[in-house]
Short mmCIF file of C-alpha atoms and ligand atoms in Angstrom, two decimals:
data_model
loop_
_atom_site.label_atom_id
_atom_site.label_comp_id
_atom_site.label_asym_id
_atom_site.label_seq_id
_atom_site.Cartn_x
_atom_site.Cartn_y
_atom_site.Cartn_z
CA UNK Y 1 -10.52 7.45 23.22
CA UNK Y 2 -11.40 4.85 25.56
CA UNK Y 3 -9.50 4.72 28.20
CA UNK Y 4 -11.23 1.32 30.01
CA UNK Y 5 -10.96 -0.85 26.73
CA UNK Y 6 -8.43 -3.77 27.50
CA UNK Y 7 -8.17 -4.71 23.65
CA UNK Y 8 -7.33 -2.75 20.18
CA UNK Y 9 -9.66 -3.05 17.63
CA UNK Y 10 -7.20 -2.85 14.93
CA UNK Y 11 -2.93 -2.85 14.98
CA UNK Y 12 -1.29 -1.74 11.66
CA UNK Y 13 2.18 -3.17 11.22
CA UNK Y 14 4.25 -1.21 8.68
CA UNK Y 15 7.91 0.65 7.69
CA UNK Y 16 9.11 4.00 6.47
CA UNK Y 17 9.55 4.18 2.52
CA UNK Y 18 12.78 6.59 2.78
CA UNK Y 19 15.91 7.99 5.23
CA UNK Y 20 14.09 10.98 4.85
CA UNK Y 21 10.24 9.73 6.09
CA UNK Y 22 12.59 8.37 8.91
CA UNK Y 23 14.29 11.16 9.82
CA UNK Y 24 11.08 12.77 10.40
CA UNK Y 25 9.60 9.91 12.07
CA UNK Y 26 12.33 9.13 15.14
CA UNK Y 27 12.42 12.93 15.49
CA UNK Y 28 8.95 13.26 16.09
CA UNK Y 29 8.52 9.97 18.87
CA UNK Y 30 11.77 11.43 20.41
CA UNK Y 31 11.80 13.74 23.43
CA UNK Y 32 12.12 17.30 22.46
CA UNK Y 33 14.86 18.07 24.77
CA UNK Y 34 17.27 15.75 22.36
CA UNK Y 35 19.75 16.82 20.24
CA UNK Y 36 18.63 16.31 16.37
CA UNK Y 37 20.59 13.76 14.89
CA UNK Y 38 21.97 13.30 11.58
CA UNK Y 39 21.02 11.08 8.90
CA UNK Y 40 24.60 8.36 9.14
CA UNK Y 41 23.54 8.58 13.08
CA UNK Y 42 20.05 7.28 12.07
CA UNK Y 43 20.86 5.22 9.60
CA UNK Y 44 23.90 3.30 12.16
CA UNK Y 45 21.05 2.57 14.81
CA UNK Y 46 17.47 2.27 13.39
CA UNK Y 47 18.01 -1.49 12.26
CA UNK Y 48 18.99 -2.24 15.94
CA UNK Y 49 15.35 -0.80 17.00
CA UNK Y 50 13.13 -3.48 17.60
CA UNK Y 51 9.39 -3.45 16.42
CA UNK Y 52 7.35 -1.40 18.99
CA UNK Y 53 3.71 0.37 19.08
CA UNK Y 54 4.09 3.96 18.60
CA UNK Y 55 1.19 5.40 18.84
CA UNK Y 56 -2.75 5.07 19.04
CA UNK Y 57 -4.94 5.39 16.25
CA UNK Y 58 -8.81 6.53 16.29
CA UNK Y 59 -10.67 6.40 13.29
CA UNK Y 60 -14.65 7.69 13.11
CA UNK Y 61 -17.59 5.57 10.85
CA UNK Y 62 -19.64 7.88 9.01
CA UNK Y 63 -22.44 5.40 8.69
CA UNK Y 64 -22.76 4.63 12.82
CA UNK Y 65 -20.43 7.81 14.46
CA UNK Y 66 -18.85 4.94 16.13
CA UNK Y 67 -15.24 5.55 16.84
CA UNK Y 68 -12.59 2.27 16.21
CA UNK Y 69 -9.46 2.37 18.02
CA UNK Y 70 -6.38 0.41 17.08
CA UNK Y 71 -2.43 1.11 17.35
CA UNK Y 72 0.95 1.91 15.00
CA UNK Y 73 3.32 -0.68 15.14
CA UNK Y 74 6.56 0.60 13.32
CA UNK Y 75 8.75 -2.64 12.55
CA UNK Y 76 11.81 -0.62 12.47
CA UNK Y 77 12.55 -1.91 9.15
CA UNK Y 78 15.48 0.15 7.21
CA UNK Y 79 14.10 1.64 3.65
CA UNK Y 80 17.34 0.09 2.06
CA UNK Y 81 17.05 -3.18 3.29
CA UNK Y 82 13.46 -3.55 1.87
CA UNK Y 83 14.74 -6.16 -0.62
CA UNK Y 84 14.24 -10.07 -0.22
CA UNK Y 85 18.68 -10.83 0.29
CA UNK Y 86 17.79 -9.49 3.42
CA UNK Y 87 15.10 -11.85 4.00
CA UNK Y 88 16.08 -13.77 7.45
CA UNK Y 89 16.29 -10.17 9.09
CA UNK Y 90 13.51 -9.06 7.54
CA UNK Y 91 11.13 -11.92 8.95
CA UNK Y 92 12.57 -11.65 12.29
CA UNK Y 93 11.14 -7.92 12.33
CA UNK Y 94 8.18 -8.83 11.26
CA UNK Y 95 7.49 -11.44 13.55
CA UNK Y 96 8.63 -9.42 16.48
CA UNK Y 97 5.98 -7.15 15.00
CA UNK Y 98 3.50 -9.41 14.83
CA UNK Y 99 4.20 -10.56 18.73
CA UNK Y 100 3.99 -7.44 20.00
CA UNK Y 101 0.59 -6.67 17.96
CA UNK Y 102 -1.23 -9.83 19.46
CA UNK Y 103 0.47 -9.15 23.42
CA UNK Y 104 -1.55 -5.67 22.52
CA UNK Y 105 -4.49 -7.96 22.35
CA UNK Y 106 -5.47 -6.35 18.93
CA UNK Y 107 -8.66 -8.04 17.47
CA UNK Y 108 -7.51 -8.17 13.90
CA UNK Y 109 -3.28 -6.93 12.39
CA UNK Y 110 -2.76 -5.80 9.21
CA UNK Y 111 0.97 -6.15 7.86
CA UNK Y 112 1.72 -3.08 5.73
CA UNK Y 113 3.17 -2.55 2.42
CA UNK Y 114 6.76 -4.59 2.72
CA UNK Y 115 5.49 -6.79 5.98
CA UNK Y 116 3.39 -8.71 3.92
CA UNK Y 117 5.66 -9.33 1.01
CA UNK Y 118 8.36 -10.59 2.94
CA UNK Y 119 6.20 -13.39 3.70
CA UNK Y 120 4.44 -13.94 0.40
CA UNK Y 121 0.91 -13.27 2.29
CA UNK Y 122 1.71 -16.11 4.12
CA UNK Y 123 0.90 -15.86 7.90
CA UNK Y 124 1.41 -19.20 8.65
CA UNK Y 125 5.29 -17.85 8.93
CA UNK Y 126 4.01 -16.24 12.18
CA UNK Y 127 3.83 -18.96 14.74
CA UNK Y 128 2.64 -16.97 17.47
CA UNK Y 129 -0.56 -15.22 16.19
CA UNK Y 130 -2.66 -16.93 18.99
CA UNK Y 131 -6.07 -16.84 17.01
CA UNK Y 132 -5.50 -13.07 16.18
CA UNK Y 133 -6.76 -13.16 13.02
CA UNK Y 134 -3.94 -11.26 10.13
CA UNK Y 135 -4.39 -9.54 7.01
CA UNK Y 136 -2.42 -8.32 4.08
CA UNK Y 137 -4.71 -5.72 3.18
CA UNK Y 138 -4.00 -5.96 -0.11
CA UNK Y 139 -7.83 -6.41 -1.44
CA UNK Y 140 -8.50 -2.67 -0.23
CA UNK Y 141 -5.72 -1.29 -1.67
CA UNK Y 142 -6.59 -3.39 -5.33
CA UNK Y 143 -9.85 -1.67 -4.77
CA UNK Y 144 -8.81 2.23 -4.52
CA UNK Y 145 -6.32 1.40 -7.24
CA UNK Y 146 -9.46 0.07 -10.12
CA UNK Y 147 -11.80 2.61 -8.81
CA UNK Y 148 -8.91 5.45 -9.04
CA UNK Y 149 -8.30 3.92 -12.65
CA UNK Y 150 -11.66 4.10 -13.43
CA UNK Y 151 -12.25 7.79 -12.21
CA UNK Y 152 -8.90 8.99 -13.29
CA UNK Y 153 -10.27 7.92 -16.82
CA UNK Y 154 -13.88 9.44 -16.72
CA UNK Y 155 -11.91 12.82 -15.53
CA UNK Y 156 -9.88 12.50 -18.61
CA UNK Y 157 -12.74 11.24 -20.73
CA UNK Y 158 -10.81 8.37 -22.09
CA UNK Y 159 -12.42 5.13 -22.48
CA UNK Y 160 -11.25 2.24 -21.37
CA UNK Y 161 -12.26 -0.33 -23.33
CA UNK Y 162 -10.68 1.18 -25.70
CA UNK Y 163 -7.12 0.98 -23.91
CA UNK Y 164 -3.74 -0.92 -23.68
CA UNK Y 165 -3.48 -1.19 -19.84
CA UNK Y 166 0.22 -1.80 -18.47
CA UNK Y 167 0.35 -3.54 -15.16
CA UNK Y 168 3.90 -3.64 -13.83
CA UNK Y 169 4.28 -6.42 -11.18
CA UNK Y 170 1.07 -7.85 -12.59
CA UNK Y 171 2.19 -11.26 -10.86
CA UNK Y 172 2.32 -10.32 -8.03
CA UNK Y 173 -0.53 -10.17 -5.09
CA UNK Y 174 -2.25 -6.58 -5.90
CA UNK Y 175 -0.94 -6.49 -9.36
CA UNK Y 176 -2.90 -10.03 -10.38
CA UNK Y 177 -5.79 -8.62 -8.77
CA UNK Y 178 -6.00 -5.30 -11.02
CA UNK Y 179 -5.06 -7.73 -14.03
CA UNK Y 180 -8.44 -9.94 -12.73
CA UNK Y 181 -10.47 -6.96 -12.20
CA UNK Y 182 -9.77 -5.73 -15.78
CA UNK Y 183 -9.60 -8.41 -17.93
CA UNK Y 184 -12.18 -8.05 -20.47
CA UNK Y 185 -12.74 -3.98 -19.30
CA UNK Y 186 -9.35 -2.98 -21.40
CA UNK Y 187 -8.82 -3.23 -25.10
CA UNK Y 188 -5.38 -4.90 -24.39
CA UNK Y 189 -3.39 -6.72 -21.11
CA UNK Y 190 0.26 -5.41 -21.49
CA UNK Y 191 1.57 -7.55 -18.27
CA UNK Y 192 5.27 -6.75 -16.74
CA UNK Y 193 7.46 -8.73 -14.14
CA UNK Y 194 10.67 -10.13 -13.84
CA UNK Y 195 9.81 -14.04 -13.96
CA UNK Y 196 8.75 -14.95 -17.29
CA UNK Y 197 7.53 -18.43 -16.36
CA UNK Y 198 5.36 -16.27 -14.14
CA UNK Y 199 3.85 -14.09 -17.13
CA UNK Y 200 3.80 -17.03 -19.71
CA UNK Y 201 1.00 -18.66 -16.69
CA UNK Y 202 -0.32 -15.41 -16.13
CA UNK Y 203 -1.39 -14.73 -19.79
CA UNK Y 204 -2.68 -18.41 -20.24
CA UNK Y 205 -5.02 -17.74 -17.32
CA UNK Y 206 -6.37 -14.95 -19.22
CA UNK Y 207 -7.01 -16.89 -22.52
CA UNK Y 208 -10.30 -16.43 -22.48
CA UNK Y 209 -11.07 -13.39 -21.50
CA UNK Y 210 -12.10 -10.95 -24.87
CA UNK Y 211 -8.85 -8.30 -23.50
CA UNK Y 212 -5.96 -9.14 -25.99
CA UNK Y 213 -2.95 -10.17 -23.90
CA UNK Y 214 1.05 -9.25 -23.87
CA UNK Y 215 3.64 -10.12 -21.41
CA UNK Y 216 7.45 -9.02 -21.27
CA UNK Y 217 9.81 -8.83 -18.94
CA UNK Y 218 11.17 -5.31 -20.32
CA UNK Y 219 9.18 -2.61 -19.05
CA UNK Y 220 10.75 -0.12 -21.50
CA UNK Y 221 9.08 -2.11 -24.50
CA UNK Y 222 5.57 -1.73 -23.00
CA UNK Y 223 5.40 1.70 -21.47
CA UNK Y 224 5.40 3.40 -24.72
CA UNK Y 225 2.38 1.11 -25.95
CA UNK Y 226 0.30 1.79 -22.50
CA UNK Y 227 -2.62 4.40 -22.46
CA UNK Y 228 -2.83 3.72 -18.68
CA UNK Y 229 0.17 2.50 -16.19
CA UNK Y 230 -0.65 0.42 -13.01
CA UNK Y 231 2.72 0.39 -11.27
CA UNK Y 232 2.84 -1.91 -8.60
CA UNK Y 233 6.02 -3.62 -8.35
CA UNK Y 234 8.00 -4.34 -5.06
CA UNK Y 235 10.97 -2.37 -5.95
CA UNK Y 236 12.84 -0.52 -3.05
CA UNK Y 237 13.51 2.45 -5.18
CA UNK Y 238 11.62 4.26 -8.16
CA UNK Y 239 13.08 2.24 -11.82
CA UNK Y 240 10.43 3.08 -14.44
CA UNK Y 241 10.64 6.88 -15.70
CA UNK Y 242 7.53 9.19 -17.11
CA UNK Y 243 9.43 9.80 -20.23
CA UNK Y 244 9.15 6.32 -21.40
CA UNK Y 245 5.43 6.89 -21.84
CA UNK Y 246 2.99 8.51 -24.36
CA UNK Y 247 2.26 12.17 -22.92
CA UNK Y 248 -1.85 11.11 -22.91
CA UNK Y 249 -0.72 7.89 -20.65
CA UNK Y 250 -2.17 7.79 -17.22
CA UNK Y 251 0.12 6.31 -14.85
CA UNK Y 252 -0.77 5.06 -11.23
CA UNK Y 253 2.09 4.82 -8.59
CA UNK Y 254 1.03 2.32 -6.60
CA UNK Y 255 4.73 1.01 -5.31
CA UNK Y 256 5.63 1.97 -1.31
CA UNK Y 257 8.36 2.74 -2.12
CA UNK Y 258 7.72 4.51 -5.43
CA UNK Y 259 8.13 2.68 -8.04
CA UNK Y 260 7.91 5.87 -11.00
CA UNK Y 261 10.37 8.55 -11.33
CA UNK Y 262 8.53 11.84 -12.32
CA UNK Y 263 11.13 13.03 -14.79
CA UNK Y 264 8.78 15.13 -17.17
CA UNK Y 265 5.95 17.77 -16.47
CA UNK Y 266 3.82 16.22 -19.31
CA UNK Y 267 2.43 13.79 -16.66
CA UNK Y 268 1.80 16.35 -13.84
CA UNK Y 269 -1.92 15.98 -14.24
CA UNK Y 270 -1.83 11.94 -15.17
CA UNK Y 271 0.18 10.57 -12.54
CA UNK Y 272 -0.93 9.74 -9.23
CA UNK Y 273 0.38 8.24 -6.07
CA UNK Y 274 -2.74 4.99 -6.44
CA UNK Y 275 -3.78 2.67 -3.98
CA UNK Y 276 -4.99 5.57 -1.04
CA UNK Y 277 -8.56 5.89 0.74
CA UNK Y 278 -9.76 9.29 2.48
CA UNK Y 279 -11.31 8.78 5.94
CA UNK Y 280 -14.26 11.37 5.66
CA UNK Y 281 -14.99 10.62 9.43
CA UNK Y 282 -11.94 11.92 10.34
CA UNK Y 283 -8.55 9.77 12.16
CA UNK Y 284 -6.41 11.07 14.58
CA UNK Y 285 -2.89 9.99 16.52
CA UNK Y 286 -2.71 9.75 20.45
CA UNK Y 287 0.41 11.22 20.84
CA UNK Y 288 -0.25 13.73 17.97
CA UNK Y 289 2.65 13.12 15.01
CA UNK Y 290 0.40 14.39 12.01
CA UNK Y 291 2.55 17.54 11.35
CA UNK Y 292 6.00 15.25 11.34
CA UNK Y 293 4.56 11.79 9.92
CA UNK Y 294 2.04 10.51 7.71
CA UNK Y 295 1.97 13.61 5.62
CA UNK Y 296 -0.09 14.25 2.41
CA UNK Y 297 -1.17 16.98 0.31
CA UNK Y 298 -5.40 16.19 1.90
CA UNK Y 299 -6.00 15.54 5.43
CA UNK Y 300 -7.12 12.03 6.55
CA UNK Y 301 -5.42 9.82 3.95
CA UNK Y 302 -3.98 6.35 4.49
CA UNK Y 303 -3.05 3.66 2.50
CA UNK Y 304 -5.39 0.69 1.26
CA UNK Y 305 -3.26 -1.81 3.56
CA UNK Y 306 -3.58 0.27 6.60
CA UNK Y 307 -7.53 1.06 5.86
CA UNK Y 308 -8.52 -2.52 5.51
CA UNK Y 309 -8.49 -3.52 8.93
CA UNK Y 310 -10.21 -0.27 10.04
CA UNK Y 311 -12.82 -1.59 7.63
CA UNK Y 312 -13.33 -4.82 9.04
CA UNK Y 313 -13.17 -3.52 12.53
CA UNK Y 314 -15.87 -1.05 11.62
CA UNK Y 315 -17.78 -4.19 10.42
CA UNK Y 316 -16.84 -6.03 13.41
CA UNK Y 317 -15.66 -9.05 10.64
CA UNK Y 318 -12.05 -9.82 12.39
CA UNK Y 319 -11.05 -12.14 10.02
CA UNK Y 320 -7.86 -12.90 7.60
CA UNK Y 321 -9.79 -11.45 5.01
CA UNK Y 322 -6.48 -10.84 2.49
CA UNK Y 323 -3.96 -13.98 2.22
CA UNK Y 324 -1.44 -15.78 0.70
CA UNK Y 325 -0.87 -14.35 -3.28
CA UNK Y 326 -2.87 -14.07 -6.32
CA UNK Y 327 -6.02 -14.18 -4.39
CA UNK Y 328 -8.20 -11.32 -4.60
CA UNK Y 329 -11.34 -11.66 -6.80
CA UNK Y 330 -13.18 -8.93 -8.12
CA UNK Y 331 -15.95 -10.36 -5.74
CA UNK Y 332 -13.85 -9.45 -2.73
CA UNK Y 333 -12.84 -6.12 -4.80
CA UNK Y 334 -16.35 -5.18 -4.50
CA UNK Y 335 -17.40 -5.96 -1.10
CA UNK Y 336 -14.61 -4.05 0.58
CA UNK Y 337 -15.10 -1.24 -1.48
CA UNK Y 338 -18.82 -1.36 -0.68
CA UNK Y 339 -18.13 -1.59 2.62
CA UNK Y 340 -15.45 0.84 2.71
CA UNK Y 341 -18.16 3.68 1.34
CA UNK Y 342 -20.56 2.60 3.76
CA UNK Y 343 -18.16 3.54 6.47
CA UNK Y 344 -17.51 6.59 4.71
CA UNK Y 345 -13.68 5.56 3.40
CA UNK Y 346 -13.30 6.91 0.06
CA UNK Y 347 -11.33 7.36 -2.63
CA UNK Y 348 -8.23 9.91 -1.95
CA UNK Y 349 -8.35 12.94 -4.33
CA UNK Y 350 -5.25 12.51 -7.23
CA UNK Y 351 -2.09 13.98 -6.58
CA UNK Y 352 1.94 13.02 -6.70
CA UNK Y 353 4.88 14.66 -5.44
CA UNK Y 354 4.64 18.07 -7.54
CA UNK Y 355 0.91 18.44 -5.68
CA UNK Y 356 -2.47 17.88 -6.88
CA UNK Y 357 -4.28 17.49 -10.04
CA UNK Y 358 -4.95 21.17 -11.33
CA UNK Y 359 -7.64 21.30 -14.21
P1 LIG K 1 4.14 -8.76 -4.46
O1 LIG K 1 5.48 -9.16 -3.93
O2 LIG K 1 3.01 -9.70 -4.30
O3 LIG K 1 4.28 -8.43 -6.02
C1 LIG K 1 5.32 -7.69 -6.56
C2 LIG K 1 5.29 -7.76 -8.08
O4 LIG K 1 6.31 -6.92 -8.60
C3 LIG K 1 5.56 -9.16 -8.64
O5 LIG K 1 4.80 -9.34 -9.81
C4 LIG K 1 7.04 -9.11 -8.98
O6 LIG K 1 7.34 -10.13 -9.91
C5 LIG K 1 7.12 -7.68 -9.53
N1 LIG K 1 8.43 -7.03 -9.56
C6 LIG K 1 9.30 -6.86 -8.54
N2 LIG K 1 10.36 -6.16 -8.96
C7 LIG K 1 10.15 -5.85 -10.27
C8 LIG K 1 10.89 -5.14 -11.24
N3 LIG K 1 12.07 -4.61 -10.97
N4 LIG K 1 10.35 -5.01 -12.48
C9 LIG K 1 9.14 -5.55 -12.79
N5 LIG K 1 8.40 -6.23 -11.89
C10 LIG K 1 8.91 -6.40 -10.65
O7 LIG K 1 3.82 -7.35 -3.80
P2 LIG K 1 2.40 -6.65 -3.45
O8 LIG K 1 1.49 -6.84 -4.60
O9 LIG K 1 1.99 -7.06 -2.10
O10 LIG K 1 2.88 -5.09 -3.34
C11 LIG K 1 3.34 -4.38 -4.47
C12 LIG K 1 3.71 -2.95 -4.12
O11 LIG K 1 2.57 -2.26 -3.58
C13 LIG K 1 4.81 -2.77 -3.05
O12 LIG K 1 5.62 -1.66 -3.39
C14 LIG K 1 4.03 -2.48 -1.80
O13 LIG K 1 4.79 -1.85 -0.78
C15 LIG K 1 2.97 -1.58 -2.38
N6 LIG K 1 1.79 -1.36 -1.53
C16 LIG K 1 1.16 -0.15 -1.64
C17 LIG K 1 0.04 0.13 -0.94
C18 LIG K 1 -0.68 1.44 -1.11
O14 LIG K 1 -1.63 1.70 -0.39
N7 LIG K 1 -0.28 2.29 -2.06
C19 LIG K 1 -0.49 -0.84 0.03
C20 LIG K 1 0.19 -2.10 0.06
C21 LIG K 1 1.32 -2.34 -0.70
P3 LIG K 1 8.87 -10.62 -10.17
O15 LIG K 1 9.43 -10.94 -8.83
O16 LIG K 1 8.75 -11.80 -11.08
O17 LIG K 1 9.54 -9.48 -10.82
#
């Protein structure tokens, strides 16, 4: 790393998705010579932690060798308070988050999975950004979720066009941007959220696209008509189940936290934790937590949210490239993934929690 650089290139603001990714984490940034402490312990004090950078983050280009170097910013956010009646605590977090991401001098922040739906994209809700330019991320992730539809579909030769494709949370800011990036690829638009209003707009958008179009607001009545599942609803724990779909379904977990439970074995080979980029150049932690933190079944993954700064940076394009909600074009699909590949950021190989895909 370099040691003389005054600035980050990158900060990533984010949260842990359970007590148990916790756990692991506070262990791992505390000194060894603590005691271990118990889950109630953690659980009484981790709110009171305020947001603070962890650790340092390189990440390698394929296409130049050059290395970008940016920082972890954990918002000390507790999994079970990752729901919107906790909203006035949940801003203050990120905020402080945000502060301590721009006194880092970082040249671009992205706000990670929860960070950015507390504020509904909307970074004018952080008044002290002082010209740092923010991002959601959310465009990257939208990409590795179509492209890992797409592939997960020519692996399984199914064709799509010929599908009824299920987005749950298909109002929301990566959801509408799967439905966008799909419309008129898919035989039919089954579309899921709570709001109805929402869905009734949703579907009139979509009018004239040649995809027939469904809405409801009952999940259970359109996961047995789905021959693929986007799932990417902001729901703090998993509330859709396997079993409710056809045993051909494939079914993409894109929620942080999950939103699927894997109750069947049917799916083992269909379901996938969506949404995740490989960094073939290689990342690495300064201090080293990637045997206690971060962990996943390939080496260098990350999440779409985290990658699309490192993008950008890689680029040298600090800008708030993913806003507000219901904003990502398949345009702006298309050059991040292009310019994710360049860099040498590709899609992360399929697996969920019972492993990987075995053929
Ligand atoms: P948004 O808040 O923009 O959208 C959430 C959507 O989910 C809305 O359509 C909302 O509509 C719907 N929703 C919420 N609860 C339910 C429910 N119980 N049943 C059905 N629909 C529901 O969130 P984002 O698009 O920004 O993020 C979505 C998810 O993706 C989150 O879990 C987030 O953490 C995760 N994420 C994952 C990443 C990855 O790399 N895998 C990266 C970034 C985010 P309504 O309120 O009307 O129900």
């Amino acid at each position: 790393m370099d040691g003389q650089s005054t600035s980050l290139d990158f900060a990533l603001i984010s949260h842990q998705d359970s007590w148990e990714h916790v756990s692991a984490f506070l262990h791992a940034i505390r000194s060894q010579d603590l005691e271990s402490m118990s889950i109630d312990k953690i659980k009484d004090i981790f709110s009171w932690i305020p947001p603070r950078k962890v650790f340092h983050v390189g990440v390698r280009s394929t296409y130049n060798g050059r290395e970008v170097r940016g920082a972890y910013i954990e918002s000390f956010i507790p999994p079970d308070q990752l729901q919107l009646t906790y909203f006035k605590k949940l801003v203050q977090k990120v905020q402080q988050a945000s502060a301590c991401a721009v006194r880092e001098k970082a040249k671009i922040v992205t706000l990670g999975g929860f960070t950015s739906i507390i504020l509904e994209g909307n970074i004018d809700l952080l008044p002290s950004r002082q010209g740092t330019p923010f991002t959601t991320g959310n465009t990257m992730t939208a990409a590795l979720v179509v492209k890992g539809v797409e592939q997960a579909c020519a692996l399984h030769n199914i064709s799509l066009s010929e599908c009824n494709l299920l987005v749950i949370g298909s109002t929301g800011d990566i959801g509408s941007g799967c439905v966008n990036y799909f419309a008129g690829k898919v035989k039919q638009l089954l579309l899921c959220a709570r709001r109805v209003s929402l869905l009734e707009e949703q579907s009139e958008h979509l009018k004239g696209s040649s995809s027939a179009v469904r809405f409801s607001n009952d999940p259970a009545s359109l996961l047995p008509l789905a021959d693929i599942v986007i799932s990417v609803a902001s729901t703090s724990e998993p509330e859709f189940s396997t079993s409710q779909c056809q045993p051909h379904t494939l079914i993409c977990d894109v929620g942080y936290p999950k939103n699927i439970l894997p109750d069947d074995q049917v799916h083992k080979n269909r379901l996938w934790h969506g949404g995740l980029g490989q960094i073939t150049g290689g990342y690495y932690f300064d201090p080293d937590y990637t045997g206690s933190f971060y962990i996943f079944p390939y080496p260098n993954v990350g999440h779409g949210c985290l990658l699309e700064p490192v993008v950008l940076a890689m680029e040298e394009r600090y800008e708030s490239y993913s806003t507000d909600r219901g904003r990502i074009t398949i345009e702006k699909i298309e050059e991040i993934w292009e310019l994710s590949q360049k860099h040498g950021i590709v899609l992360a190989p399929f697996f969920n929690q019972e492993g990987v895909w075995q053929f």
